[in-house]
Amino acid sequence: MKRILTYGTFDLLHWGHINLLKRARAQGDYLVVGASTDEFNTAKGARRPSYHQFEVRKTMLEAVRYVDLVIPEESWEQKIEDIRRFHIDTVVMGDNWKGSERFEHLRSFCDVVFLPRTPGFSTSQIRRDLLVDAVGRPAEVTVVDDSRMVSH
Ligand code: C2G
C-alpha cells in the first residue's frame, strides 16, 4: 500500500484540480488531501475568502473518487506530522510549488513529486471569466481591494 499526500485550497473545483488529484492517486494506492481551512487561507495571504467554505470544499473533495481521505490543512508546519501520522510515502504537488522550501525540506521524510500544472485553468481565471460573462465584455477591472471590483 503506497500512500500519497497532497495539499491545496481546491476552491471552485475545476479540471486542473481533478487532473492533479487523478495523477496524484495514480502514484500510489491511497490519497490523503490536506484541504486548507478558511483561517489558513487567510494566513496564506489569500486575497479574498474562498468561494466555498472549508466544509463544502471538504465534502466536494470527498466526492472525488481519486480521494481516499480529506484532512484540514491549518498551518504550514503540520506537514511533517501529517507524513508521520498517515504513514505517507510520497507528497505530490503541482509544479508551481517546485523549489519552494515549503515542500523541498520534506524530502528528508518521504518522496516529493511535482507534477506539471494543467494549463489554462485556475480559480481566479474562472472568477474573471464569469465576471466577463456577467458584464458581456472584457471588463476593464480596477481592483480597489479584493472584495470590491469596479467594472467600467
Ligand atoms: N493545480 C494544477 N493545475 C491547475 C490548477 C491547480 O495542477 N490548473 C494544482 C496546484 O498546483 C496544487 C493543487 O492543484 O497542487 C491545488 O491548487 P490550489 O487550490 O490553488 O492550492 P494552493 O493554493 O496552491 O495551496 O500547503 C500548500 C497549499 O495548501 C497549496
CSV table of C-alpha atoms and ligand atoms in Angstrom, one decimal:
chain,number,residue,atom,x,y,z
A,1,MET,CA,0.0,0.0,0.0
A,2,LYS,CA,1.7,3.2,-1.2
A,3,ARG,CA,0.3,6.3,0.5
A,4,ILE,CA,0.2,9.7,-1.2
A,5,LEU,CA,-0.4,13.2,0.3
A,6,THR,CA,-1.2,16.5,-1.4
A,7,TYR,CA,-2.4,19.9,-0.2
A,8,GLY,CA,-4.5,22.7,-1.6
A,9,THR,CA,-7.4,25.1,-1.3
A,10,PHE,CA,-9.4,23.4,-4.1
A,11,ASP,CA,-11.9,26.2,-4.3
A,12,LEU,CA,-14.4,26.2,-7.2
A,13,LEU,CA,-13.2,22.7,-8.0
A,14,HIS,CA,-12.1,22.6,-11.7
A,15,TRP,CA,-10.3,20.4,-14.2
A,16,GLY,CA,-6.9,21.5,-13.1
A,17,HIS,CA,-7.6,20.2,-9.5
A,18,ILE,CA,-9.3,17.0,-10.7
A,19,ASN,CA,-6.4,16.3,-13.1
A,20,LEU,CA,-3.9,16.8,-10.2
A,21,LEU,CA,-5.8,14.5,-7.9
A,22,LYS,CA,-6.2,11.8,-10.6
A,23,ARG,CA,-2.4,11.9,-11.3
A,24,ALA,CA,-1.5,12.0,-7.6
A,25,ARG,CA,-3.7,9.0,-6.8
A,26,ALA,CA,-2.1,7.1,-9.8
A,27,GLN,CA,1.3,7.5,-7.9
A,28,GLY,CA,0.1,5.0,-5.2
A,29,ASP,CA,-2.9,3.2,-3.6
A,30,TYR,CA,-4.3,5.7,-1.1
A,31,LEU,CA,-4.6,9.5,-1.4
A,32,VAL,CA,-4.8,11.9,1.5
A,33,VAL,CA,-5.7,15.5,0.7
A,34,GLY,CA,-4.9,18.3,3.1
A,35,ALA,CA,-7.6,21.0,2.3
A,36,SER,CA,-6.7,24.5,3.6
A,37,THR,CA,-9.1,25.8,6.3
A,38,ASP,CA,-10.6,29.2,5.7
A,39,GLU,CA,-8.4,30.6,8.5
A,40,PHE,CA,-5.3,29.1,7.0
A,41,ASN,CA,-6.2,30.6,3.6
A,42,THR,CA,-6.2,34.0,5.2
A,43,ALA,CA,-2.8,33.2,6.9
A,44,LYS,CA,-1.6,32.0,3.4
A,45,GLY,CA,-2.3,35.6,2.2
A,46,ALA,CA,-5.3,34.7,0.0
A,47,ARG,CA,-6.5,38.0,-1.5
A,48,ARG,CA,-10.1,37.0,-0.8
A,49,PRO,CA,-12.0,34.4,1.1
A,50,SER,CA,-12.6,31.2,-0.9
A,51,TYR,CA,-16.0,31.0,-2.7
A,52,HIS,CA,-16.8,27.7,-0.9
A,53,GLN,CA,-16.1,27.5,2.8
A,54,PHE,CA,-13.9,24.6,4.2
A,55,GLU,CA,-16.7,22.2,5.0
A,56,VAL,CA,-18.2,22.5,1.4
A,57,ARG,CA,-14.7,22.1,-0.2
A,58,LYS,CA,-14.0,19.1,2.1
A,59,THR,CA,-17.3,17.5,1.1
A,60,MET,CA,-16.7,18.1,-2.6
A,61,LEU,CA,-13.2,16.6,-2.4
A,62,GLU,CA,-14.6,13.5,-0.5
A,63,ALA,CA,-16.9,13.1,-3.5
A,64,VAL,CA,-14.0,12.8,-5.9
A,65,ARG,CA,-13.2,9.0,-6.4
A,66,TYR,CA,-9.4,9.6,-6.5
A,67,VAL,CA,-9.5,10.9,-2.9
A,68,ASP,CA,-9.5,8.5,0.0
A,69,LEU,CA,-9.2,10.9,2.9
A,70,VAL,CA,-9.5,14.7,3.4
A,71,ILE,CA,-7.8,16.3,6.4
A,72,PRO,CA,-7.8,20.0,7.4
A,73,GLU,CA,-4.6,22.0,6.5
A,74,GLU,CA,-4.3,24.5,9.3
A,75,SER,CA,-0.7,25.5,9.2
A,76,TRP,CA,2.5,25.3,7.1
A,77,GLU,CA,4.2,23.4,9.9
A,78,GLN,CA,1.9,20.4,10.0
A,79,LYS,CA,3.3,18.6,7.0
A,80,ILE,CA,6.0,16.5,8.8
A,81,GLU,CA,3.4,15.4,11.4
A,82,ASP,CA,0.9,14.5,8.7
A,83,ILE,CA,3.6,12.4,6.9
A,84,ARG,CA,4.3,10.5,10.1
A,85,ARG,CA,0.6,10.2,11.2
A,86,PHE,CA,-0.7,8.9,7.9
A,87,HIS,CA,2.5,6.9,7.0
A,88,ILE,CA,3.0,8.8,3.8
A,89,ASP,CA,5.4,7.5,1.1
A,90,THR,CA,5.1,10.4,-1.4
A,91,VAL,CA,4.0,14.1,-1.2
A,92,VAL,CA,2.7,15.3,-4.6
A,93,MET,CA,2.1,18.9,-5.6
A,94,GLY,CA,1.7,20.9,-8.8
A,95,ASP,CA,5.0,22.2,-10.2
A,96,ASN,CA,4.2,25.8,-9.2
A,97,TRP,CA,5.5,24.7,-5.8
A,98,LYS,CA,8.7,23.2,-7.2
A,99,GLY,CA,11.8,24.6,-5.4
A,100,SER,CA,9.6,26.0,-2.6
A,101,GLU,CA,11.1,25.4,0.9
A,102,ARG,CA,7.5,24.7,2.0
A,103,PHE,CA,7.9,21.3,0.3
A,104,GLU,CA,11.6,20.6,-0.6
A,105,HIS,CA,12.5,20.1,3.0
A,106,LEU,CA,10.1,17.2,3.2
A,107,ARG,CA,12.5,15.1,1.1
A,108,SER,CA,14.1,14.0,4.4
A,109,PHE,CA,10.8,12.3,5.4
A,110,CYS,CA,9.4,10.9,2.1
A,111,ASP,CA,9.5,11.2,-1.7
A,112,VAL,CA,8.3,14.6,-3.1
A,113,VAL,CA,6.9,14.7,-6.6
A,114,PHE,CA,5.9,17.8,-8.6
A,115,LEU,CA,3.5,17.3,-11.5
A,116,PRO,CA,3.0,19.7,-14.3
A,117,ARG,CA,0.1,22.1,-13.7
A,118,THR,CA,-2.8,21.7,-16.1
A,119,PRO,CA,-2.6,24.9,-18.3
A,120,GLY,CA,-5.5,27.3,-18.7
A,121,PHE,CA,-7.4,26.5,-15.5
A,122,SER,CA,-7.4,28.4,-12.2
A,123,THR,CA,-10.0,29.5,-9.7
A,124,SER,CA,-9.1,33.2,-10.2
A,125,GLN,CA,-9.4,32.7,-14.0
A,126,ILE,CA,-12.9,31.2,-13.5
A,127,ARG,CA,-13.9,34.2,-11.4
A,128,ARG,CA,-12.6,36.6,-14.1
A,129,ASP,CA,-14.3,34.7,-16.9
A,130,LEU,CA,-17.6,34.7,-15.0
A,131,LEU,CA,-17.3,38.5,-14.5
A,132,VAL,CA,-16.7,39.0,-18.2
A,133,ASP,CA,-19.8,36.8,-18.9
A,134,ALA,CA,-21.8,38.9,-16.5
A,135,VAL,CA,-20.9,42.3,-18.0
A,136,GLY,CA,-20.8,40.9,-21.5
A,137,ARG,CA,-17.4,42.3,-22.4
A,138,PRO,CA,-13.9,42.1,-21.2
A,139,ALA,CA,-14.1,44.2,-18.0
A,140,GLU,CA,-11.6,46.9,-17.5
A,141,VAL,CA,-11.3,45.8,-13.9
A,142,THR,CA,-9.8,48.2,-11.4
A,143,VAL,CA,-9.1,46.3,-8.3
A,144,VAL,CA,-9.7,48.7,-5.4
A,145,ASP,CA,-9.4,45.9,-2.9
A,146,ASP,CA,-10.2,42.3,-3.3
A,147,SER,CA,-13.8,42.5,-2.0
A,148,ARG,CA,-14.8,45.3,-4.4
A,149,MET,CA,-14.2,45.3,-8.1
A,150,VAL,CA,-15.5,48.1,-10.3
A,151,SER,CA,-16.1,47.4,-13.9
A,152,HIS,CA,-16.4,50.3,-16.3
B,1,C2G,N1,-3.3,22.7,-9.9
B,1,C2G,C1,-2.9,22.2,-11.1
B,1,C2G,N2,-3.3,22.8,-12.3
B,1,C2G,C2,-4.1,23.9,-12.3
B,1,C2G,C3,-4.5,24.4,-11.0
B,1,C2G,C4,-4.1,23.8,-9.9
B,1,C2G,O1,-2.2,21.1,-11.2
B,1,C2G,N3,-4.5,24.4,-13.5
B,1,C2G,C5,-2.8,22.1,-8.7
B,1,C2G,C6,-1.9,23.0,-7.8
B,1,C2G,O2,-0.6,23.1,-8.3
B,1,C2G,C7,-2.0,22.4,-6.5
B,1,C2G,C8,-3.4,21.9,-6.5
B,1,C2G,O3,-3.9,21.8,-7.8
B,1,C2G,O4,-1.1,21.3,-6.3
B,1,C2G,C9,-4.4,22.7,-5.6
B,1,C2G,O5,-4.3,24.0,-6.1
B,1,C2G,P1,-4.8,25.3,-5.2
B,1,C2G,O6,-6.1,25.0,-4.7
B,1,C2G,O7,-4.5,26.5,-5.9
B,1,C2G,O8,-3.8,25.1,-3.9
B,1,C2G,P2,-2.7,26.1,-3.4
B,1,C2G,O9,-3.3,27.5,-3.2
B,1,C2G,O10,-1.5,26.0,-4.3
B,1,C2G,O11,-2.4,25.5,-1.9
B,1,C2G,O12,0.3,23.9,1.6
B,1,C2G,C10,0.1,24.1,0.2
B,1,C2G,C11,-1.1,24.9,-0.1
B,1,C2G,O13,-2.2,24.5,0.6
B,1,C2G,C12,-1.3,24.8,-1.6
